Amino acid sequence: MVILLWELVTRYSGWSSQVFPSPSAVFSSMLELITNGELLKHTVASLFRVTAGFYLAVVLGIPLGIILGRVKIAKLLFNPLVQFLRPISPLAWIPLAMLWFGIGDVPAIFLIFLSSFFPLVVSTSVAVESIKPTYFQVASNFNFSRMEVLTKIIIPAITPNVIIALRLTITIAWLVVVAAEMIAVQSGLGYMILDSRNALRMDYVMVGMIVIGIIGLLLDMVMQALGNIESTAWGRLAK
Amino acid sequence: MSYIKIEAITKSYHDRRSAPRKNSDKSNEIRVLDNINLEFKEGEMVCILGPSGCGKSTLLRMIAGFDSPTSGQVTIHDKAVTGPSDNNIFVFQHSGLLPWMTVWDNVILGVRHLPEEEKNERAQEYIDIVDLSGFEHHYPHQLSGGMLRRAELARAVAVQPEMLIMDEPFSGLDFLTHMKIREELVNMHEFLGQSMLIVTHDIDDALIMGDRIIVLSSRPSQVKLERTLSFDRPRDLSKIPELSELRDELYFMLGVSYAV
């Protein structure tokens, strides 16, 4: 329906196809970009950066979140810093990122990392703090070691909330990668859009937008599938 | 003989809601327990009654080691209680099962250090005792209230603890399930012989189950009545005159004139 409307508007609105390309034009451009490998190359570049940055954020952010949620002193020391850095848009870091890491993958990955790191730290620590005290009492009643408290209580207890946080942050990371690529690098879907704009190829710009949308949708679906694992089902039902 | 001794226990909390007043540091303290002295024998089933908010649960939590008294001490086998131990398993009022584990994994928790074969045998044995065979691989959220309670009981007794500490084990159950679980507890006590400490607000529960009944007064609570019931179980309250008399007395004591 939407595509049909789009086609009609482009045909009868009188706008030149340079400014508002029709879906058929976009579709043929997409085929062209797929066959010459450009689209795949840029998509892989973007996905690589998101994966690397997001992975770093998960690996560092979740443990830090658990520590902030469990250790009072750590929270007193680090929470103000986290709360201060959190509202700064990752895009505001672009100048510094380029100065520190030059041009290439590293500054882009750094920006994606920043965009996902703080939300993950905050939501993990909130999830840890909201674990029912009963579970810790059960743990001490059954003489759990510290390691067991971590693996049998804390990690499973926060999993449902952390999965929700992952779902939200991967979307943010995907938003940021496009912006980061417009500045710091020579590849990726963000770069492709910027480059096509400079070449006045609005059809390529639209192809880029469509692919970004589709991949965002797929990432969200993957994260949603994570939430359907049986041992986390209690999180959806118990609340 | 008595292996748990509760000696001159007092517990006060700070009341965070009332603003602290000048010139008195005790004004915003709430005294919950006031000089409680009790002794429990091995294998005894003790029921603790009392008005709501009187500190029954607090007392249980201190015996379990989750909480410590403001003054006085709890000793078990002449050793002061300093923290929880798997000799005394606590059964929580609102389920203490871990919701991310199946019934089986929950029951395994207390016996996880045993050799594989023995562990499995033990878990299966107690799951069978509480009649949950076939539900081993269900998650807690897939069970009814009564089954949850049974699963938690299985987990507790699988440890073969000296004592079970139960905070209102029948709360939130429908009438029939309540009766069934009560019967099971009595059977379990007869069969396994561990000590049981049960907080309840149901006078009939206490009369039917208890080797001894302890009534606490309202805050700051003291022991108001202690009575040994040496009647065989199962007990039929209407056929044992002493028990129906005691029942009337208890209703009166807890502030209800039992005339219905």
Coordinates of C-alpha atoms in Angstrom, one line a residue:
Chain A
M1 CA 0.0 0.0 0.0
V2 CA 2.6 2.5 1.1
I3 CA 4.8 1.6 -1.8
L4 CA 1.9 2.1 -4.2
L5 CA 1.2 5.5 -2.7
W6 CA 4.8 6.4 -2.9
E7 CA 4.9 5.4 -6.6
L8 CA 1.8 7.5 -7.4
V9 CA 3.1 10.5 -5.5
T10 CA 6.5 10.5 -7.3
R11 CA 4.7 10.1 -10.7
Y12 CA 2.2 12.9 -10.3
S13 CA 3.6 15.3 -7.8
G14 CA 5.9 16.9 -10.4
W15 CA 9.0 16.6 -8.2
S16 CA 12.0 15.6 -10.2
S17 CA 13.2 12.0 -9.7
Q18 CA 16.5 13.6 -8.6
V19 CA 14.8 14.9 -5.4
F20 CA 12.2 12.2 -4.8
P21 CA 13.0 9.0 -6.6
S22 CA 10.2 6.5 -7.2
P23 CA 10.2 3.0 -5.6
S24 CA 10.9 1.4 -8.9
A25 CA 13.9 3.6 -9.4
V26 CA 15.1 2.8 -5.9
F27 CA 14.5 -0.9 -6.4
S28 CA 16.6 -1.0 -9.6
S29 CA 19.3 1.0 -7.9
M30 CA 19.2 -1.5 -5.1
L31 CA 19.7 -4.3 -7.5
E32 CA 22.6 -2.4 -9.1
L33 CA 24.3 -1.9 -5.7
I34 CA 23.7 -5.5 -4.8
T35 CA 25.2 -6.9 -8.0
N36 CA 28.3 -4.7 -7.9
G37 CA 28.9 -5.6 -4.3
E38 CA 28.9 -2.1 -3.0
L39 CA 25.9 -2.6 -0.8
L40 CA 27.2 -5.8 0.8
K41 CA 30.6 -4.2 1.4
H42 CA 29.0 -1.2 3.3
T43 CA 26.5 -3.3 5.2
V44 CA 29.3 -5.6 6.4
A45 CA 31.4 -2.7 7.4
S46 CA 28.6 -1.2 9.5
L47 CA 27.6 -4.5 11.1
F48 CA 31.2 -5.1 12.0
R49 CA 31.4 -1.8 13.8
V50 CA 28.2 -2.2 15.6
T51 CA 29.1 -5.7 16.6
A52 CA 32.5 -4.7 17.9
G53 CA 31.3 -1.6 19.8
F54 CA 28.2 -3.3 21.2
Y55 CA 30.2 -6.4 22.2
L56 CA 32.7 -4.3 24.1
A57 CA 29.9 -2.4 25.8
V58 CA 28.2 -5.7 26.9
V59 CA 31.5 -7.2 28.1
L60 CA 32.4 -4.2 30.2
G61 CA 29.1 -2.6 31.0
I62 CA 27.2 -5.6 32.4
P63 CA 30.0 -6.6 34.9
L64 CA 30.3 -2.9 35.9
G65 CA 26.6 -2.7 36.3
I66 CA 26.6 -5.8 38.6
I67 CA 29.4 -4.3 40.7
L68 CA 27.5 -1.0 41.0
G69 CA 24.4 -2.8 42.0
R70 CA 26.0 -5.0 44.6
V71 CA 28.8 -3.0 46.1
K72 CA 27.8 0.2 47.9
I73 CA 31.2 1.8 47.9
A74 CA 31.6 1.2 44.2
K75 CA 28.3 2.9 43.6
L76 CA 29.2 5.9 45.7
L77 CA 32.4 6.3 43.8
F78 CA 31.4 5.6 40.3
N79 CA 27.7 6.4 40.0
P80 CA 28.1 10.2 39.9
L81 CA 30.6 9.8 37.0
V82 CA 28.3 7.4 35.1
Q83 CA 25.3 9.7 35.6
F84 CA 27.4 12.7 34.5
L85 CA 28.7 11.1 31.3
R86 CA 25.4 9.3 30.4
P87 CA 23.4 12.2 29.1
I88 CA 26.2 13.4 26.8
S89 CA 25.3 12.4 23.3
P90 CA 27.8 10.0 21.8
L91 CA 27.9 12.4 18.8
A92 CA 29.4 15.1 21.0
W93 CA 32.4 12.8 21.4
I94 CA 33.1 12.8 17.7
P95 CA 35.8 15.5 17.8
L96 CA 37.6 13.9 20.7
A97 CA 37.2 10.5 19.2
M98 CA 38.8 11.6 15.9
L99 CA 41.6 13.4 17.7
W100 CA 42.4 10.3 19.9
F101 CA 41.9 7.5 17.4
G102 CA 42.3 9.2 14.1
I103 CA 40.2 8.2 11.2
G104 CA 39.0 4.6 10.6
D105 CA 37.1 1.9 12.5
V106 CA 38.4 2.7 15.9
P107 CA 36.7 6.1 16.5
A108 CA 33.4 4.7 15.1
I109 CA 33.6 1.6 17.3
F110 CA 34.4 3.9 20.3
L111 CA 31.3 6.0 19.6
I112 CA 29.1 2.9 19.4
F113 CA 30.6 1.6 22.6
L114 CA 29.8 4.9 24.4
S115 CA 26.3 4.9 23.1
S116 CA 25.5 1.4 24.5
F117 CA 27.8 1.3 27.5
F118 CA 26.1 3.7 29.8
P119 CA 22.5 2.5 29.3
L120 CA 23.7 -1.0 29.9
V121 CA 25.6 -0.1 33.1
V122 CA 22.6 1.8 34.5
S123 CA 20.0 -0.8 33.6
T124 CA 22.1 -3.7 34.9
S125 CA 22.7 -2.0 38.2
V126 CA 19.0 -1.2 38.6
A127 CA 18.2 -4.8 37.8
V128 CA 20.6 -6.1 40.4
E129 CA 19.2 -3.7 43.0
S130 CA 15.7 -4.9 42.4
I131 CA 16.4 -8.6 43.0
K132 CA 14.1 -9.8 45.8
P133 CA 16.1 -10.1 49.1
T134 CA 14.4 -13.4 49.6
Y135 CA 16.6 -15.0 46.9
F136 CA 19.8 -13.8 48.7
Q137 CA 18.4 -15.3 52.0
V138 CA 17.8 -18.6 50.2
A139 CA 21.4 -18.4 49.0
S140 CA 22.8 -17.9 52.4
N141 CA 20.4 -20.5 53.9
F142 CA 21.9 -23.1 51.5
N143 CA 25.5 -21.9 52.1
F144 CA 26.1 -20.5 48.6
S145 CA 29.6 -19.4 47.9
R146 CA 30.1 -15.9 46.4
M147 CA 30.6 -17.5 43.0
E148 CA 27.3 -19.4 43.3
V149 CA 25.5 -16.2 44.4
L150 CA 26.7 -14.6 41.2
T151 CA 25.9 -17.5 38.8
K152 CA 22.8 -19.0 40.4
I153 CA 21.1 -15.9 41.8
I154 CA 22.4 -12.6 40.3
I155 CA 22.9 -13.5 36.7
P156 CA 19.7 -15.4 36.1
A157 CA 17.7 -12.9 38.2
I158 CA 18.8 -9.9 36.0
T159 CA 18.7 -11.7 32.7
P160 CA 15.1 -10.8 31.7
N161 CA 15.8 -7.1 32.5
V162 CA 19.2 -7.1 30.8
I163 CA 17.7 -8.6 27.7
I164 CA 15.2 -5.8 27.5
A165 CA 18.1 -3.3 28.0
L166 CA 20.1 -5.1 25.2
R167 CA 17.2 -4.8 22.9
L168 CA 16.9 -1.0 23.5
T169 CA 20.7 -0.4 23.3
I170 CA 21.3 -2.3 20.1
T171 CA 18.8 0.1 18.5
I172 CA 20.7 3.1 19.8
A173 CA 24.0 1.5 18.6
W174 CA 22.6 1.1 15.2
L175 CA 21.4 4.7 15.1
V176 CA 24.8 5.9 16.1
V177 CA 26.8 3.8 13.6
V178 CA 25.2 5.7 10.7
A179 CA 26.0 9.1 12.2
A180 CA 29.6 8.0 13.1
E181 CA 30.2 6.7 9.6
M182 CA 29.2 10.0 8.1
I183 CA 32.2 11.6 9.7
A184 CA 35.0 9.3 10.6
V185 CA 35.3 6.6 8.0
Q186 CA 35.2 5.8 4.3
S187 CA 32.8 2.9 4.3
G188 CA 29.6 1.7 5.9
L189 CA 26.0 2.5 5.2
G190 CA 26.3 6.0 6.8
Y191 CA 29.2 6.8 4.5
M192 CA 27.3 5.4 1.5
I193 CA 24.4 7.8 2.3
L194 CA 26.7 10.8 2.7
D195 CA 28.6 9.9 -0.4
S196 CA 25.5 9.5 -2.4
R197 CA 24.1 12.8 -1.2
N198 CA 27.3 14.5 -2.4
A199 CA 26.8 12.8 -5.8
L200 CA 23.1 13.8 -5.7
R201 CA 22.0 10.2 -6.0
M202 CA 18.9 10.3 -3.9
D203 CA 18.0 6.8 -5.0
Y204 CA 21.2 5.5 -3.4
V205 CA 20.4 7.5 -0.2
M206 CA 17.0 5.8 -0.1
V207 CA 18.5 2.3 -0.6
G208 CA 20.8 3.0 2.3
M209 CA 17.8 4.1 4.5
I210 CA 15.8 1.0 3.5
V211 CA 18.7 -1.4 4.3
I212 CA 19.3 0.4 7.7
G213 CA 15.6 0.0 8.5
I214 CA 15.6 -3.7 7.6
I215 CA 18.7 -4.5 9.6
G216 CA 17.4 -2.6 12.6
L217 CA 14.3 -4.7 12.4
L218 CA 16.3 -7.9 12.2
L219 CA 18.5 -6.9 15.2
D220 CA 15.4 -6.3 17.2
M221 CA 14.0 -9.6 16.3
V222 CA 17.2 -11.4 17.3
M223 CA 17.1 -9.7 20.7
Q224 CA 13.4 -10.5 21.1
A225 CA 14.1 -14.1 20.4
L226 CA 16.7 -14.0 23.2
G227 CA 13.8 -13.0 25.5
N228 CA 11.9 -16.1 24.6
I229 CA 14.3 -18.5 26.2
E230 CA 12.4 -20.7 28.6
S231 CA 14.4 -20.1 31.7
T232 CA 13.6 -16.3 31.4
A233 CA 9.9 -16.8 30.9
W234 CA 9.3 -16.2 34.6
G235 CA 10.4 -12.6 34.1
R236 CA 7.5 -11.8 31.8
L237 CA 4.9 -13.6 33.9
A238 CA 5.9 -12.8 37.4
K239 CA 5.6 -9.1 37.2
Chain B
M1 CA 17.5 -31.7 76.2
S2 CA 16.6 -28.4 74.7
Y3 CA 18.9 -27.5 71.9
I4 CA 17.7 -24.1 70.9
K5 CA 17.8 -21.5 73.5
I6 CA 16.4 -18.0 73.1
E7 CA 17.8 -15.9 75.9
A8 CA 16.4 -12.4 76.8
I9 CA 16.0 -11.3 73.2
T10 CA 15.0 -7.8 72.4
K11 CA 14.7 -6.3 69.0
S12 CA 14.1 -2.6 68.1
Y13 CA 13.8 -1.0 64.8
H14 CA 14.3 2.6 63.8
D15 CA 11.0 4.1 62.6
R16 CA 12.0 6.0 59.5
R17 CA 8.7 7.6 59.0
S18 CA 8.5 9.6 62.2
A19 CA 10.8 12.6 62.3
P20 CA 13.5 12.4 64.9
R21 CA 12.7 14.6 67.9
K22 CA 15.2 16.7 69.7
N23 CA 16.6 15.7 73.1
S24 CA 15.6 12.0 72.9
D25 CA 17.4 9.5 70.8
K26 CA 15.0 6.7 71.6
S27 CA 11.8 8.4 70.5
N28 CA 11.8 7.0 67.0
E29 CA 12.7 3.5 68.0
I30 CA 10.1 0.8 67.8
R31 CA 10.5 -2.1 70.1
V32 CA 9.2 -5.3 68.5
L33 CA 10.4 -8.0 70.8
D34 CA 10.8 -7.4 74.5
N35 CA 12.8 -9.9 76.6
I36 CA 11.8 -13.2 75.0
N37 CA 13.0 -16.4 76.6
L38 CA 12.2 -19.7 75.0
E39 CA 13.6 -23.2 74.6
F40 CA 12.9 -25.8 72.0
K41 CA 13.6 -29.5 72.2
E42 CA 14.9 -31.6 69.4
G43 CA 12.2 -33.0 67.2
E44 CA 9.5 -30.7 68.6
M45 CA 6.8 -29.1 66.5
V46 CA 6.3 -25.6 67.9
C47 CA 3.6 -23.3 66.7
I48 CA 3.9 -19.6 67.4
L49 CA 0.7 -17.5 67.4
G50 CA 0.3 -13.8 67.9
P51 CA -1.5 -10.7 66.5
S52 CA -0.2 -9.5 63.2
G53 CA 2.8 -7.2 63.4
C54 CA 3.8 -8.6 66.8
G55 CA 7.2 -9.7 65.6
K56 CA 6.6 -13.5 65.0
S57 CA 8.4 -13.3 61.7
T58 CA 11.2 -11.3 63.2
L59 CA 11.7 -13.9 65.9
L60 CA 11.9 -16.6 63.2
R61 CA 14.4 -14.7 61.1
M62 CA 16.6 -14.3 64.1
I63 CA 16.5 -18.0 64.8
A64 CA 17.3 -18.6 61.2
G65 CA 20.2 -16.2 61.4
F66 CA 18.9 -13.7 58.8
D67 CA 18.6 -11.0 61.5
S68 CA 20.3 -10.4 64.7
P69 CA 18.8 -9.3 68.0
T70 CA 19.4 -5.9 69.5
S71 CA 20.2 -7.6 72.8
G72 CA 20.2 -11.2 74.1
Q73 CA 21.1 -14.2 72.0
V74 CA 19.9 -17.3 70.2
T75 CA 22.0 -20.4 70.7
I76 CA 21.7 -23.7 68.9
H77 CA 23.6 -26.6 70.4
D78 CA 25.2 -24.0 72.8
K79 CA 26.6 -22.0 69.9
A80 CA 25.4 -18.5 69.3
V81 CA 23.7 -18.1 65.9
T82 CA 25.7 -15.7 63.8
G83 CA 24.3 -16.4 60.4
P84 CA 22.1 -18.8 58.3
S85 CA 23.1 -22.4 58.1
D86 CA 21.7 -25.4 56.1
N87 CA 21.0 -27.1 59.4
N88 CA 17.9 -24.9 59.7
I89 CA 16.1 -24.4 56.5
F90 CA 13.7 -21.5 56.2
V91 CA 10.5 -21.8 54.2
F92 CA 9.4 -18.4 53.1
Q93 CA 5.9 -17.0 53.3
H94 CA 6.0 -15.8 49.7
S95 CA 7.7 -18.5 47.8
G96 CA 11.4 -18.8 48.1
L97 CA 11.8 -21.0 45.1
L98 CA 14.2 -19.6 42.5
P99 CA 11.9 -18.8 39.6
W100 CA 14.6 -19.3 36.9
M101 CA 15.1 -22.9 38.0
T102 CA 12.9 -26.0 37.5
V103 CA 11.5 -27.8 40.5
W104 CA 14.3 -30.3 40.1
D105 CA 17.0 -27.8 40.0
N106 CA 15.5 -26.0 43.0
V107 CA 15.3 -29.2 45.0
I108 CA 18.9 -30.1 44.1
L109 CA 20.2 -26.8 45.6
G110 CA 20.5 -28.0 49.1
V111 CA 22.1 -31.3 48.2
R112 CA 24.3 -30.0 45.4
H113 CA 27.5 -31.1 47.1
L114 CA 26.6 -34.8 47.2
P115 CA 27.9 -37.3 44.6
E116 CA 25.8 -37.3 41.5
E117 CA 24.0 -40.5 42.1
E118 CA 23.1 -39.9 45.7
K119 CA 22.1 -36.3 44.8
N120 CA 19.6 -37.5 42.2
E121 CA 18.3 -40.2 44.4
R122 CA 17.7 -37.8 47.3
A123 CA 16.0 -35.2 45.1
Q124 CA 13.7 -37.8 43.5
E125 CA 12.9 -39.3 46.9
Y126 CA 11.7 -36.0 48.4
I127 CA 9.9 -34.9 45.2
D128 CA 8.0 -38.1 45.5
I129 CA 7.2 -37.5 49.2
V130 CA 5.6 -34.2 48.4
D131 CA 3.7 -35.8 45.5
L132 CA 5.3 -33.7 42.7
S133 CA 6.5 -36.6 40.6
G134 CA 6.0 -35.6 37.0
F135 CA 6.5 -31.9 37.7
E136 CA 10.3 -32.1 38.0
H137 CA 10.9 -30.1 34.9
H138 CA 8.3 -27.5 35.4
Y139 CA 9.2 -23.9 36.3
P140 CA 7.7 -22.4 39.5
H141 CA 5.4 -20.1 37.4
Q142 CA 3.8 -23.1 35.9
L143 CA 2.7 -24.5 39.3
S144 CA -0.3 -23.8 41.5
G145 CA 0.1 -22.2 44.9
G146 CA -0.1 -25.5 46.7
M147 CA 2.4 -27.2 44.5
L148 CA 4.8 -24.3 45.0
R149 CA 4.6 -24.8 48.7
R150 CA 5.2 -28.5 48.3
A151 CA 8.2 -27.9 46.0
E152 CA 9.7 -25.6 48.6
L153 CA 9.1 -28.2 51.3
A154 CA 10.8 -30.8 49.3
R155 CA 13.8 -28.6 48.8
A156 CA 13.9 -27.9 52.5
V157 CA 13.6 -31.5 53.7
A158 CA 15.9 -32.9 51.0
V159 CA 18.8 -31.2 53.0
Q160 CA 17.7 -33.4 55.9
P161 CA 18.0 -30.4 58.2
E162 CA 17.7 -30.5 62.0
M163 CA 14.9 -28.0 61.8
L164 CA 12.4 -26.4 59.4
I165 CA 11.5 -22.9 60.1
M166 CA 8.2 -21.9 58.4
D167 CA 6.7 -18.4 58.2
E168 CA 3.0 -18.9 57.6
P169 CA 3.3 -21.9 55.5
F170 CA -0.4 -21.9 54.6
S171 CA -0.9 -18.2 53.7
G172 CA -2.5 -17.7 50.4
L173 CA -3.7 -21.2 49.9
D174 CA -7.3 -22.2 49.4
F175 CA -9.1 -24.1 52.1
L176 CA -8.6 -27.6 50.8
T177 CA -5.0 -27.1 49.8
H178 CA -4.4 -25.6 53.3
M179 CA -5.8 -28.8 54.9
K180 CA -3.8 -31.1 52.6
I181 CA -0.4 -29.3 53.2
R182 CA -1.1 -29.3 56.9
E183 CA -1.7 -33.0 56.8
E184 CA 1.5 -33.5 54.8
L185 CA 3.5 -31.4 57.3
V186 CA 2.2 -33.5 60.2
N187 CA 3.1 -36.7 58.3
M188 CA 6.5 -35.4 57.3
H189 CA 7.2 -34.5 61.0
E190 CA 6.1 -38.0 62.1
F191 CA 8.1 -39.6 59.4
L192 CA 11.3 -37.6 59.4
G193 CA 11.3 -36.4 62.9
Q194 CA 12.9 -33.0 62.4
S195 CA 12.1 -30.0 64.5
M196 CA 9.6 -27.6 63.1
L197 CA 9.0 -24.1 64.0
I198 CA 5.9 -22.7 62.5
V199 CA 4.5 -19.2 62.6
T200 CA 0.8 -19.1 61.9
H201 CA -2.2 -16.9 62.5
D202 CA -4.6 -19.8 62.4
I203 CA -5.5 -21.1 65.9
D204 CA -6.8 -24.4 64.6
D205 CA -3.5 -25.1 62.8
A206 CA -1.6 -24.6 66.0
L207 CA -3.9 -26.8 68.0
I208 CA -3.9 -29.6 65.4
M209 CA -0.2 -29.6 64.7
G210 CA 1.7 -28.3 67.7
D211 CA 3.6 -30.2 70.4
R212 CA 3.7 -26.9 71.9
I213 CA 2.0 -23.6 71.4
I214 CA 3.5 -20.2 72.1
V215 CA 1.4 -17.1 72.0
L216 CA 3.1 -13.7 71.7
S217 CA 1.5 -10.5 72.8
S218 CA 1.2 -7.4 70.6
R219 CA 4.1 -5.0 70.3
P220 CA 6.4 -4.9 72.1
S221 CA 5.8 -8.6 72.3
Q222 CA 6.4 -10.9 75.2
V223 CA 5.6 -14.5 75.6
K224 CA 2.0 -14.5 76.8
L225 CA 1.3 -18.2 77.0
E226 CA 3.2 -21.4 76.5
R227 CA 1.4 -24.7 76.5
T228 CA 2.5 -28.2 75.8
L229 CA 0.0 -30.4 73.9
S230 CA 0.7 -34.0 74.4
F231 CA -2.2 -35.4 72.3
D232 CA -1.7 -37.9 69.6
R233 CA -2.2 -36.8 66.0
P234 CA -4.4 -36.7 64.1
R235 CA -6.4 -34.6 66.5
D236 CA -10.1 -33.9 66.2
L237 CA -10.6 -30.6 68.1
S238 CA -14.3 -31.3 68.7
K239 CA -13.6 -34.6 70.4
I240 CA -10.9 -33.4 72.8
P241 CA -12.5 -31.1 75.4
E242 CA -9.1 -29.8 76.6
L243 CA -8.3 -28.6 73.1
S244 CA -11.7 -26.9 72.4
E245 CA -11.3 -25.2 75.8
L246 CA -7.8 -24.0 74.9
R247 CA -9.2 -22.9 71.5
D248 CA -11.7 -20.6 73.2
E249 CA -9.1 -19.3 75.5
L250 CA -6.8 -18.5 72.6
Y251 CA -9.5 -16.7 70.6
F252 CA -10.2 -14.6 73.6
M253 CA -6.5 -14.0 74.2
L254 CA -6.0 -12.8 70.6
G255 CA -8.9 -10.4 71.0
V256 CA -11.8 -12.3 69.3
S257 CA -14.8 -13.5 71.3
Y258 CA -15.4 -16.8 69.6
A259 CA -19.2 -17.0 69.6
V260 CA -19.8 -17.8 65.9

